[in-house]
Short mmCIF file of C-alpha atoms and ligand atoms in Angstrom, two decimals:
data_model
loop_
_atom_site.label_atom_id
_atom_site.label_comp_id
_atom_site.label_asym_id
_atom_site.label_seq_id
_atom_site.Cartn_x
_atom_site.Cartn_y
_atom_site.Cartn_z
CA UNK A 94 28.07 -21.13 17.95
CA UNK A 95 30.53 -21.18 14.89
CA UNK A 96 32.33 -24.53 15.56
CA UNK A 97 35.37 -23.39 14.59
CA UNK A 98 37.13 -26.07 16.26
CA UNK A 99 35.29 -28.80 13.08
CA UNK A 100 36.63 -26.91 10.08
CA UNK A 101 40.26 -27.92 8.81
CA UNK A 102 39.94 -25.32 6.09
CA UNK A 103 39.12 -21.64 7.03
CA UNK A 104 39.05 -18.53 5.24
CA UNK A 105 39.59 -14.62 6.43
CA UNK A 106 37.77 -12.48 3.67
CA UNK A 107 34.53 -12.92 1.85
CA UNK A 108 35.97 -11.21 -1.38
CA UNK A 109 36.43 -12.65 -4.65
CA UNK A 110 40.05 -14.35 -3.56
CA UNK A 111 38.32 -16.12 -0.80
CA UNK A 112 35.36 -16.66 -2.43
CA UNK A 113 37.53 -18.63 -5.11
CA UNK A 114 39.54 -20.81 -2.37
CA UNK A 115 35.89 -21.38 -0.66
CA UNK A 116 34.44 -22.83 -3.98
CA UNK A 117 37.51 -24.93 -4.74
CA UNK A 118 37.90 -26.84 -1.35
CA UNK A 119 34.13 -27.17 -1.52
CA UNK A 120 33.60 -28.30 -5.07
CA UNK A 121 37.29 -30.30 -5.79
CA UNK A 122 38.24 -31.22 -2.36
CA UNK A 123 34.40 -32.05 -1.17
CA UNK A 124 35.53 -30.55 2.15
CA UNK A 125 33.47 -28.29 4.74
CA UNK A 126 34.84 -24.70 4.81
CA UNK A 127 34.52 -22.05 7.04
CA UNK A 128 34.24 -18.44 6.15
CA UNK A 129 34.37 -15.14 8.31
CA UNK A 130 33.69 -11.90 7.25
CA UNK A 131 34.10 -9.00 9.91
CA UNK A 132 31.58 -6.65 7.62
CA UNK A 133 28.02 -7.23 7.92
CA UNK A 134 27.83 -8.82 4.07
CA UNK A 135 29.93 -11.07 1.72
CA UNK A 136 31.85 -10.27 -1.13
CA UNK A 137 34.26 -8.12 -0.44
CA UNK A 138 34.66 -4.86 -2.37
CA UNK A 139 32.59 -5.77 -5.46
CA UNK A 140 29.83 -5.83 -3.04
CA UNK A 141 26.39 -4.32 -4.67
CA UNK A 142 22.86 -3.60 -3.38
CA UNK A 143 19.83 -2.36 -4.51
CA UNK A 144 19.45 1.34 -3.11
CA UNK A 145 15.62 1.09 -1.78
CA UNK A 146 14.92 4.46 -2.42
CA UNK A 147 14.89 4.29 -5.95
CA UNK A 148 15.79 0.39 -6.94
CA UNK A 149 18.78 1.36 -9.11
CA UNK A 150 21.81 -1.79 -7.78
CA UNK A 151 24.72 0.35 -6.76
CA UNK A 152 28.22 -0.94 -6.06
CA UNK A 153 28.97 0.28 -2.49
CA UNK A 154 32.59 0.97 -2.35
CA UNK A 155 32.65 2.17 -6.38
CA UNK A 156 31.74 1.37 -9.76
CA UNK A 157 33.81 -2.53 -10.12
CA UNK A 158 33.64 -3.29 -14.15
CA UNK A 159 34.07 -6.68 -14.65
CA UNK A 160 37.07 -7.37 -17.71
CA UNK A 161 39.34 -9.99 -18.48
CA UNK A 162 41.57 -11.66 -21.36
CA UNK A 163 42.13 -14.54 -19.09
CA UNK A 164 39.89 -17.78 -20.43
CA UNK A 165 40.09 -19.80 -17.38
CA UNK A 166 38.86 -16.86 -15.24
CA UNK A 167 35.98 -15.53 -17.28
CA UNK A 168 35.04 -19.46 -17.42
CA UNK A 169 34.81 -19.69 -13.76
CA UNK A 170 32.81 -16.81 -13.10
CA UNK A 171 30.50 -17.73 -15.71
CA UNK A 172 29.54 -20.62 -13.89
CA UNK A 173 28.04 -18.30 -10.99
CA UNK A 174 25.93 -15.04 -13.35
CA UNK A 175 25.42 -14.26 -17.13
CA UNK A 176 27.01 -11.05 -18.22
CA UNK A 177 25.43 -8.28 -20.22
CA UNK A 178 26.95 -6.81 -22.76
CA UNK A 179 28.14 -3.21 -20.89
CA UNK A 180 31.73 -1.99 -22.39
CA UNK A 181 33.30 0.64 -19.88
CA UNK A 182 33.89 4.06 -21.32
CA UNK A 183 34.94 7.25 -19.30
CA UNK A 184 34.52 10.83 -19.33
CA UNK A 185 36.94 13.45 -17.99
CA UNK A 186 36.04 17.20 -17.75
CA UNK A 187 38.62 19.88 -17.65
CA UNK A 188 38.27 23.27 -17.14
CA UNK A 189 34.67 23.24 -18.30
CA UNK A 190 34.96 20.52 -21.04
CA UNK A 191 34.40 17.30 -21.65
CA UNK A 192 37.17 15.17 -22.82
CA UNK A 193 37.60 11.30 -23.59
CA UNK A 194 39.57 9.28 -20.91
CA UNK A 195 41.84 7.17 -21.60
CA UNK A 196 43.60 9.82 -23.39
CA UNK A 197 42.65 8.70 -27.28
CA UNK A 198 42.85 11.11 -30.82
CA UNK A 199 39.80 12.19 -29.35
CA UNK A 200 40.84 13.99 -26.65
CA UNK A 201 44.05 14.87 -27.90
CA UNK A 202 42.84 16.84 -30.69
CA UNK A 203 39.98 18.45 -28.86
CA UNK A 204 42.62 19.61 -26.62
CA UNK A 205 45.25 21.10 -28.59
CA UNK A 206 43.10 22.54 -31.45
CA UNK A 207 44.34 20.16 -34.26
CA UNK A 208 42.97 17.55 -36.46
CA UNK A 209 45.64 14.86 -36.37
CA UNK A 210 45.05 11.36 -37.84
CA UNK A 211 45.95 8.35 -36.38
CA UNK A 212 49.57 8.34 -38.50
CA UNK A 213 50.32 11.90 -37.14
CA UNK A 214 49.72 11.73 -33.34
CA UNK A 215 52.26 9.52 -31.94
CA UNK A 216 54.80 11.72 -33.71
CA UNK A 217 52.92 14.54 -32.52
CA UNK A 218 53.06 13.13 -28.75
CA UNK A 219 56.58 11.66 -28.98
CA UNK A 220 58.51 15.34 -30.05
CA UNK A 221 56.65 16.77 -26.70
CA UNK A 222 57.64 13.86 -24.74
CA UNK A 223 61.08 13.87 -26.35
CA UNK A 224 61.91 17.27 -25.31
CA UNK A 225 61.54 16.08 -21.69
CA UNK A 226 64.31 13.42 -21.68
CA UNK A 227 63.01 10.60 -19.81
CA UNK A 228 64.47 7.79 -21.83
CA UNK A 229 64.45 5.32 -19.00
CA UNK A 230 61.10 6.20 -17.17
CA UNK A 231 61.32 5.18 -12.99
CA UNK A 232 58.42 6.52 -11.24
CA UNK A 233 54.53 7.64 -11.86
CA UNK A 234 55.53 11.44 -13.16
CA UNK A 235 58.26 10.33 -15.59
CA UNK A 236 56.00 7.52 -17.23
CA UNK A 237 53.25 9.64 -17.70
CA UNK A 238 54.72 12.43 -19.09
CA UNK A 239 56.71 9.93 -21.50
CA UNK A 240 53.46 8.39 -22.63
CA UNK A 241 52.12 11.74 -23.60
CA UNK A 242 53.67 14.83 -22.48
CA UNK A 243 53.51 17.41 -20.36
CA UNK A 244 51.17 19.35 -21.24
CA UNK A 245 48.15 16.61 -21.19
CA UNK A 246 49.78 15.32 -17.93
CA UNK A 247 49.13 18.56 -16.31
CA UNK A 248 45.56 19.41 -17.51
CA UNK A 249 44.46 15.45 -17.33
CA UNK A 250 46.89 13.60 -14.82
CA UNK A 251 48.90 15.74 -12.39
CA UNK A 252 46.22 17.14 -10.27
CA UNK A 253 43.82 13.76 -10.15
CA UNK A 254 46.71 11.91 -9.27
CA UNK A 255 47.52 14.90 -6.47
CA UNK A 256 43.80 14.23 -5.60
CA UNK A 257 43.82 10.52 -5.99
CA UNK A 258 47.01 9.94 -3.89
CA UNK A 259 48.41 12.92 -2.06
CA UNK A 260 52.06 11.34 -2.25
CA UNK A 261 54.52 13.18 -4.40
CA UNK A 262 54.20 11.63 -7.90
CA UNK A 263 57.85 10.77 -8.26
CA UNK A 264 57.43 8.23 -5.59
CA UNK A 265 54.43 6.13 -6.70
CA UNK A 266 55.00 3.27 -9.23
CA UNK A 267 55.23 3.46 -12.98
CA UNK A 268 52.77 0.73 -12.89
CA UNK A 269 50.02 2.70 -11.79
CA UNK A 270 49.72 4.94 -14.95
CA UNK A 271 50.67 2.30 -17.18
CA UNK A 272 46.65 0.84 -16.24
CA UNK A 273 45.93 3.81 -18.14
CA UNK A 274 45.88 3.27 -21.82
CA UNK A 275 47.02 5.56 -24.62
CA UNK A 276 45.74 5.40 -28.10
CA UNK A 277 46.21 7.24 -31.05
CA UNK A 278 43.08 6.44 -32.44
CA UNK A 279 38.94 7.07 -31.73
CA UNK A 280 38.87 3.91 -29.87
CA UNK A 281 37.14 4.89 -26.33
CA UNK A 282 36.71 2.41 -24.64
CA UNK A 283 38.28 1.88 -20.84
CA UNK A 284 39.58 -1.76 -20.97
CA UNK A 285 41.30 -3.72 -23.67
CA UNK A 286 40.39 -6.94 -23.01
CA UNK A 287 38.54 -9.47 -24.78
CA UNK A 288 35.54 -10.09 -22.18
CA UNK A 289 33.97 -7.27 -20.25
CA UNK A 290 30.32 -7.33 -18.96
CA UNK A 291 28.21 -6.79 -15.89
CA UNK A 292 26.58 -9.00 -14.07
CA UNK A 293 23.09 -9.35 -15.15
CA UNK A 294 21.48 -9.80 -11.52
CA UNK A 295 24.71 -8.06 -9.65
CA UNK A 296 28.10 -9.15 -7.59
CA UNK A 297 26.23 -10.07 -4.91
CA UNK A 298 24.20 -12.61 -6.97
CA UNK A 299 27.21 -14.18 -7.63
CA UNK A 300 28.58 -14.52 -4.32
CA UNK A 301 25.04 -16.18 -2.89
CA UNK A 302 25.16 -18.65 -5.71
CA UNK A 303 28.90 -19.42 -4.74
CA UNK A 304 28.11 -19.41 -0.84
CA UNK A 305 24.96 -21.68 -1.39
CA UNK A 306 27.02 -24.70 -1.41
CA UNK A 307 26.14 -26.49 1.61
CA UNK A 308 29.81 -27.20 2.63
CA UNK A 309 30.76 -23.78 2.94
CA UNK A 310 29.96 -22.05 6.24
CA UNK A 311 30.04 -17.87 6.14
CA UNK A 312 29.50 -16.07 9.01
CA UNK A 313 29.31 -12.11 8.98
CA UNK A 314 30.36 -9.85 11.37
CA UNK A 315 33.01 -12.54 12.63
CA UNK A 316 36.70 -10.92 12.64
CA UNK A 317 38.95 -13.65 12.21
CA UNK A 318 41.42 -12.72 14.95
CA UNK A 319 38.20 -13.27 17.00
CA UNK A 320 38.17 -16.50 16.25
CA UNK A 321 41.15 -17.68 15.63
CA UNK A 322 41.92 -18.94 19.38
CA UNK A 323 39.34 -21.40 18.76
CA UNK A 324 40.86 -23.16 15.70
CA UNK A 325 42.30 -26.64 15.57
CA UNK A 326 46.29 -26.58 15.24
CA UNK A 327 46.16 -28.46 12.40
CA UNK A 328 43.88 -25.61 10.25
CA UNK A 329 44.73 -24.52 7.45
CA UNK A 330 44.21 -20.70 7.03
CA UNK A 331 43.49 -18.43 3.90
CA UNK A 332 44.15 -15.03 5.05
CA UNK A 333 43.07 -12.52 2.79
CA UNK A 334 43.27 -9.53 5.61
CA UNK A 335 45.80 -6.95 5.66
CA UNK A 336 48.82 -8.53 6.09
CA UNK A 337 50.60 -5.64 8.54
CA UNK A 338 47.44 -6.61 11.09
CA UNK A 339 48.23 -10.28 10.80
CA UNK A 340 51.96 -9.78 12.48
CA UNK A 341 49.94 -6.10 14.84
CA UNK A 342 52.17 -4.46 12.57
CA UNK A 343 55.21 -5.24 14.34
CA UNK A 344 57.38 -3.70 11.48
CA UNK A 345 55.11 -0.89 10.57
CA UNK A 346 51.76 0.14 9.10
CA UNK A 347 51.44 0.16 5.08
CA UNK A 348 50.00 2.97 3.22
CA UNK A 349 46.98 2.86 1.45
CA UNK A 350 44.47 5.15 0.22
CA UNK A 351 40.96 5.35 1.64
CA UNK A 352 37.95 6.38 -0.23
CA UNK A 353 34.67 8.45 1.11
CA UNK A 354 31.56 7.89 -0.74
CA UNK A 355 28.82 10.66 -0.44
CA UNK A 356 25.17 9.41 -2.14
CA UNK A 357 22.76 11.80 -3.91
CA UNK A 358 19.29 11.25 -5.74
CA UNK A 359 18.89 14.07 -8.47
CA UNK A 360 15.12 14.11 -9.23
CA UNK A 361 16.23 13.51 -13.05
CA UNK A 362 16.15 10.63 -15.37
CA UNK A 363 20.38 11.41 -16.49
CA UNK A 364 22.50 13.17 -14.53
CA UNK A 365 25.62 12.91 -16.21
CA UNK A 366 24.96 10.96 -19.21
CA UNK A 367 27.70 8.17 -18.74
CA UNK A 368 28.55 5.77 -15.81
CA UNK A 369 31.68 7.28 -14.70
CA UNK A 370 32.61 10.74 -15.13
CA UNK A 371 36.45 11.98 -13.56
CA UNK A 372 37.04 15.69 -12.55
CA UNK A 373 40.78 16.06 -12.71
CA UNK A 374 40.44 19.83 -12.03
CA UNK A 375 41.46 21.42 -8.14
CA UNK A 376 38.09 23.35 -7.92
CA UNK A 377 36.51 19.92 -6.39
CA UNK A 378 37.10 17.95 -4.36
CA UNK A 379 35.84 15.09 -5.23
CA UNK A 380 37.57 12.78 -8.42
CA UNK A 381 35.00 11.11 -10.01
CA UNK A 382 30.92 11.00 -10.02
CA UNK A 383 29.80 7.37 -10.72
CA UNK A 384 25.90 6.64 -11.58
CA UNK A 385 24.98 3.52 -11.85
CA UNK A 386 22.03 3.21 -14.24
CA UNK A 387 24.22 3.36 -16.86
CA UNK A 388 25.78 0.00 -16.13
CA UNK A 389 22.75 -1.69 -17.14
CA UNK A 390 21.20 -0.64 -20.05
CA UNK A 391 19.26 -3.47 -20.40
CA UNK A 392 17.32 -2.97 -17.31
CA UNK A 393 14.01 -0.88 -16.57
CA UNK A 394 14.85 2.37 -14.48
CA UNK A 395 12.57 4.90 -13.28
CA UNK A 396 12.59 7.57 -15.12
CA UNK A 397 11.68 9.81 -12.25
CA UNK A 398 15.18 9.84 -10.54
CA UNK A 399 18.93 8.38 -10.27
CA UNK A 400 21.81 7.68 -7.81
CA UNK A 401 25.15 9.33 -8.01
CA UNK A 402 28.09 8.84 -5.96
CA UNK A 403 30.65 11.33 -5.95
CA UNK A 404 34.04 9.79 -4.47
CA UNK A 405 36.27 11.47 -2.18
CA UNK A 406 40.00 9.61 -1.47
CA UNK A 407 42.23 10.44 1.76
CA UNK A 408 44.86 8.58 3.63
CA UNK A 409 44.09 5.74 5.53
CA UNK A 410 44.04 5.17 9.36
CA UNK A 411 44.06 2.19 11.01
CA UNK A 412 40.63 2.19 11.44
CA UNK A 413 39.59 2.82 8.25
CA UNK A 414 38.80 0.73 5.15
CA UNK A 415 42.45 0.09 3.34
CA UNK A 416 41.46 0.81 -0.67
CA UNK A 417 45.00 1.25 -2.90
CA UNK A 418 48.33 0.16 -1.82
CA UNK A 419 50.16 3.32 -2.16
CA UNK A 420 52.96 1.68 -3.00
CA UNK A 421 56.01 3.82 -2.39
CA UNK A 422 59.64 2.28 -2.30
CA UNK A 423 59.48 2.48 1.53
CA UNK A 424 56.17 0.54 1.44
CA UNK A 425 57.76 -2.39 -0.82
CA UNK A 426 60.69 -2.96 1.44
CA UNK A 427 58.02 -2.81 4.54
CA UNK A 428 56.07 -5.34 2.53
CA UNK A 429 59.36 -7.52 1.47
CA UNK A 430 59.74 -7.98 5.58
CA UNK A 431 55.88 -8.88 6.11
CA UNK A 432 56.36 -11.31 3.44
CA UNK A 433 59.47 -12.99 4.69
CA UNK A 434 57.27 -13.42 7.93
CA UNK A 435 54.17 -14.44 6.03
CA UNK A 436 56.62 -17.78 4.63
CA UNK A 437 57.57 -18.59 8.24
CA UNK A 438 53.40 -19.67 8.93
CA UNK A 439 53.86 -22.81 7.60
CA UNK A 440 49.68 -23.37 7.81
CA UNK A 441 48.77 -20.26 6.69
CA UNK A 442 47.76 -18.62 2.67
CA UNK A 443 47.80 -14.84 2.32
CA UNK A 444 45.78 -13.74 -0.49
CA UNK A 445 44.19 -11.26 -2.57
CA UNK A 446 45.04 -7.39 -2.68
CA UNK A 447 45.16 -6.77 1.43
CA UNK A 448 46.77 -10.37 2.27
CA UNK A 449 49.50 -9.33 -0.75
CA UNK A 450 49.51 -5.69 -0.54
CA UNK A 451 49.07 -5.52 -4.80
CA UNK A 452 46.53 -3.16 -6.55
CA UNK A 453 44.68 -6.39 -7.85
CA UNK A 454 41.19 -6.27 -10.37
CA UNK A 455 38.59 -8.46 -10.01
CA UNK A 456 40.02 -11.30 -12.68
CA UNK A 457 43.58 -10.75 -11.30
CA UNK A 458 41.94 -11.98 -7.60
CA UNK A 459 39.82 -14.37 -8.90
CA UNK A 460 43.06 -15.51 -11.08
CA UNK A 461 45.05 -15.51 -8.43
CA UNK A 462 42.96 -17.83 -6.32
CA UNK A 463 42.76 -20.39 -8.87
CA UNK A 464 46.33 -20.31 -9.06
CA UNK A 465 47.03 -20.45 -5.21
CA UNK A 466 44.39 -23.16 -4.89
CA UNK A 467 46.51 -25.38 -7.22
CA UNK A 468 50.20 -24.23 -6.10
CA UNK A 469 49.63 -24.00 -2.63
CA UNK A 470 46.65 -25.41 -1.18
CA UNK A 471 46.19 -28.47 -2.84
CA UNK A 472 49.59 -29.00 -1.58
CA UNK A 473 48.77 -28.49 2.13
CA UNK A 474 46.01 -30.39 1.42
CA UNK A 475 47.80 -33.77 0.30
CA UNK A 476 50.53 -33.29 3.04
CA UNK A 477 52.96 -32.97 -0.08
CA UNK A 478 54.25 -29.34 1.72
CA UNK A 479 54.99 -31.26 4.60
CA UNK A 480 56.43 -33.93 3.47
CA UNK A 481 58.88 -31.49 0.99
CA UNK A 482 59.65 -29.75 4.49
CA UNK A 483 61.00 -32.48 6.29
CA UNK A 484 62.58 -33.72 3.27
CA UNK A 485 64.70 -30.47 3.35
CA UNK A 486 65.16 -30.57 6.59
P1 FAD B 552 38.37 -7.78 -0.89
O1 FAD B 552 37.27 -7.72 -1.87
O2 FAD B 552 38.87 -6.54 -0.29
O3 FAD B 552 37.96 -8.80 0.25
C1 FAD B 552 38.67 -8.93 1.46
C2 FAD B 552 37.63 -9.18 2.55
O4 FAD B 552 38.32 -9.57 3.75
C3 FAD B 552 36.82 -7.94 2.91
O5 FAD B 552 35.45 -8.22 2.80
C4 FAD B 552 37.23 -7.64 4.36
O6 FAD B 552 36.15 -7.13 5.14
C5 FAD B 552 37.61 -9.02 4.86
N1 FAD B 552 38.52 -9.01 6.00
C6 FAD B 552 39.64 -8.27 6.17
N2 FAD B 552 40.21 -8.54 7.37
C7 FAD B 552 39.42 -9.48 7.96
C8 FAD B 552 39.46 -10.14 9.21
N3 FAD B 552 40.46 -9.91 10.09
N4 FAD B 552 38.50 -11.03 9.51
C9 FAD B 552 37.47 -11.28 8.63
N5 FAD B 552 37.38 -10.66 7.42
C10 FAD B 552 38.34 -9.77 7.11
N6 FAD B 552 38.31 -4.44 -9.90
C11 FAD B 552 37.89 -4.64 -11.16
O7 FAD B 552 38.11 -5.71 -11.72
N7 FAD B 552 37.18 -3.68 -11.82
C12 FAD B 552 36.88 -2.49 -11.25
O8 FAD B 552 36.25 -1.64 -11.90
C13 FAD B 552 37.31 -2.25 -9.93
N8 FAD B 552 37.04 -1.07 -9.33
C14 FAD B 552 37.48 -0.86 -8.08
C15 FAD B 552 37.18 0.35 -7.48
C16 FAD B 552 37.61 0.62 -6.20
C17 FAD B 552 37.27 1.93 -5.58
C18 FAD B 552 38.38 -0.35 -5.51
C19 FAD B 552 38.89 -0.07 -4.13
C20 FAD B 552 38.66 -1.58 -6.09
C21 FAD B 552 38.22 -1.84 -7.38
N9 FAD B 552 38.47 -3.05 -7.99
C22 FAD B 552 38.04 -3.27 -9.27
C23 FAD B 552 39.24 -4.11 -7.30
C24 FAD B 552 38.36 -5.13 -6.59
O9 FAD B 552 37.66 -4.51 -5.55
C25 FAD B 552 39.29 -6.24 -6.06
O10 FAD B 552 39.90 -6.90 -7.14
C26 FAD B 552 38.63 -7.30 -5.24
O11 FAD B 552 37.88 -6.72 -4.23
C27 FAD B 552 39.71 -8.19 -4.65
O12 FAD B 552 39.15 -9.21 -3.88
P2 FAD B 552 39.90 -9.67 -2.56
O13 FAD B 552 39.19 -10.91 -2.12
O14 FAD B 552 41.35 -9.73 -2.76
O15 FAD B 552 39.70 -8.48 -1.50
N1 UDP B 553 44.44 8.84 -13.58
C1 UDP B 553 44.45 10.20 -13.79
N2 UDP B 553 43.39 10.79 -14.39
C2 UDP B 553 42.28 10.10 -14.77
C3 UDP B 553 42.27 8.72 -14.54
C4 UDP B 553 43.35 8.11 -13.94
O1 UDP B 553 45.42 10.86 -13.42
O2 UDP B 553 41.35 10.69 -15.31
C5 UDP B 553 45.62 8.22 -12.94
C6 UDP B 553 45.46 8.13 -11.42
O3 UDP B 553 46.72 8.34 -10.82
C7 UDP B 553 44.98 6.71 -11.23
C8 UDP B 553 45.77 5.97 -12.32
O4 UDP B 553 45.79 6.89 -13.41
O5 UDP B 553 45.27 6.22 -9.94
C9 UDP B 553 45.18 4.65 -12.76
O6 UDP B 553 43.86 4.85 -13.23
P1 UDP B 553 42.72 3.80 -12.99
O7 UDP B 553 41.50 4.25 -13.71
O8 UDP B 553 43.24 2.43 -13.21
O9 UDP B 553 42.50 4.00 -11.43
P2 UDP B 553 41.27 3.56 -10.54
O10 UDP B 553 40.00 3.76 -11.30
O11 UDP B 553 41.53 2.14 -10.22
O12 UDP B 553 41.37 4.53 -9.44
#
């Protein structure tokens, strides 16, 4: 039995945003929380295990790096693991090289034959970009080839993007590419920001710690719509489910991305040299090939074998595992109506990257459930949203 019916506060989604609202109403409210999780484990998409076969942790649904700028964030989470000191750098390989990704002086010289310094290469990039005319960038293609022409669009972007998202890249968001940095200088690594790491015992270390408080309740395999009959009317929900399955997608589905994950143990100590390694060439399938060893350096591996995953990305059905929100214009006004429905559930919290349809990191969820925890919940909590209601009433 779940006794539903006890909990005031419950939460849809084991992931990092309802992981956050769980340890907040435990820890500053001191009140019991429920949790249900319709997969068979907690913690969302930065979910890792260790493989048994050969020991090495692997992330399940793809390589999560943990990075942030944002103090409050990287304090929180380092309340739950220690970090080691991993900084994320990718490898691309076109037509039978290996090039540095994100695009750097690296990778732009190795490409076009030249030996440009740092001084040189934005000029360099700029006349290219300049002959194409897109002073006011609006969409995916135009931003790209702004940032650095067409030439390294086509051999480095175009075709992984084709892969990547299968939607015409004049209709996804500027945003998207703009995650991608540019640099005109040997600096290789991934992220920017000030604290990157991973977890020195893995995500799912952190989300036991986090779940060990005895207030908070989790139950797996549990879909919330399951349970929801059972509630009290006086809950208060944290929905971090897809939003279009809250309201059965009375105005339409969303479009996201899916991802296929296909496992292989090479009976060598490297495979690929590097932790991440993208293919944005059309003679495979595939994207990228992710082993994790590399993540932790610091940690004894056998030397007789590894784990790669190669990842494979596709539309998503119903049924399947939403990953990216693709995002086109027709999928932000679908979204707009959703959310105009979502603020008409006076009880309820949608969160994190289903329950808001946003492309959202790690720190952005975690970030975003501190935030929502102060702004909205504690709100709820003190009867002040109710009290505002009737007010304007
Ligand atoms: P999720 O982690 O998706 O958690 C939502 C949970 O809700 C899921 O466990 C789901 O099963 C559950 N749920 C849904 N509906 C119901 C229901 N009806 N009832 C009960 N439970 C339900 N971020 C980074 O910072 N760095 C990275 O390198 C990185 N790499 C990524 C790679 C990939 C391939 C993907 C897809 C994402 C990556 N992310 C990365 C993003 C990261 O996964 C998210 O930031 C994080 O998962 C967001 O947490 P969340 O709680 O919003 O959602
Ligand atoms: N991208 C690309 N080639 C690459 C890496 C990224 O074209 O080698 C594009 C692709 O469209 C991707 C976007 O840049 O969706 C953002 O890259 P990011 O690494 O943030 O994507 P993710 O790893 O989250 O899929």
């Amino acid at each position: 039995m779940i006794g539903a019916a006890d909990y005031k506060y419950v939460i849809a989604g084991s992931g990092f945003f309802g992981a956050v609202m769980a340890e907040r109403i435990a820890s500053v409210l001191g009140e019991p929380v429920l949790v249900l999780e319709r997969r068979d484990h907690f913690g969302g998409n930065s979910f890792s295990e260790r493989d048994p076969a050969t020991g090495i942790e692997y992330h399940r649904y793809g390589t999560h790096l943990f990075h942030t700028s944002q103090t409050d964030v990287w304090a929180w989470i380092n309340r739950f693991t220690q970090f080691n000191n991993y900084r994320h750098r990718v490898l691309t390989r076109h037509a039978g090289r290996m090039y540095t990704m994100p695009i750097n002086l690296m990778t732009l010289n190795n490409f076009f034959g030249v030996d440009l310094k740092p001084s040189e290469a934005a000029a360099f990039i700029e006349a290219k970009a300049a002959s194409e005319g897109f002073d006011d960038p609006q969409n995916f293609e135009q931003k790209a080839i702004s940032l650095i022409g067409r030439d390294l669009y086509e051999a480095f972007i175009q075709t992984y993007t084709a892969k990547q998202w299968e939607t015409d890249p004049k209709l996804l968001p500027a945003e998207t590419i703009k995650r991608l940095p540019v640099r005109f200088n040997y600096n290789d690594f991934y992220f920017n920001d000030i604290y990157e790491g991973l977890p020195v015992d893995g995500y799912h270390a952190i989300f036991e710690r986090i779940f060990a408080d005895p207030k908070i309740k989790v139950v797996c395999n549990c879909d919330f719509f399951d349970v929801r009959p059972q509630l009290r009317p006086d809950a208060v929900i944290i929905y971090t489910g897809a939003i279009d399955r809250y309201f059965d997608y009375r105005l339409g589905t969303l479009g996201w991305r899916t991802l296929d994950f296909e496992i292989e143990r090479p009976p060598v100590e490297d495979y690929q040299g590097a932790s991440v390694v993208n293919y944005p060439d059309a003679d495979v399938r595939f994207t990228r090939i992710h082993e994790f060893k590399h993540l932790h350096p610091e940690r004894k591996h056998s030397r007789e074998h590894t784990l790669i995953m190669r990842e494979y990305s596709r539309f998503a059905a119903r049924e399947d595992e939403p990953y990216y929100p693709i995002n086109t214009p027709a999928d932000r006004d679908l979204y707009d109506g959703y959310a105009a429905l979502a603020e008409r559930e006076p009880n309820v919290i949608f969160g994190g990257r289903l329950g808001t349809y946003r492309y959202l990191d790690m720190h952005q969820a975690i970030g975003a459930g501190l935030k929502s925890f102060e702004n909205e919940l504690m709100p709820l909590a003190t009867g002040a949203a109710t009290a505002s209601r009737q007010a304007a009433e």
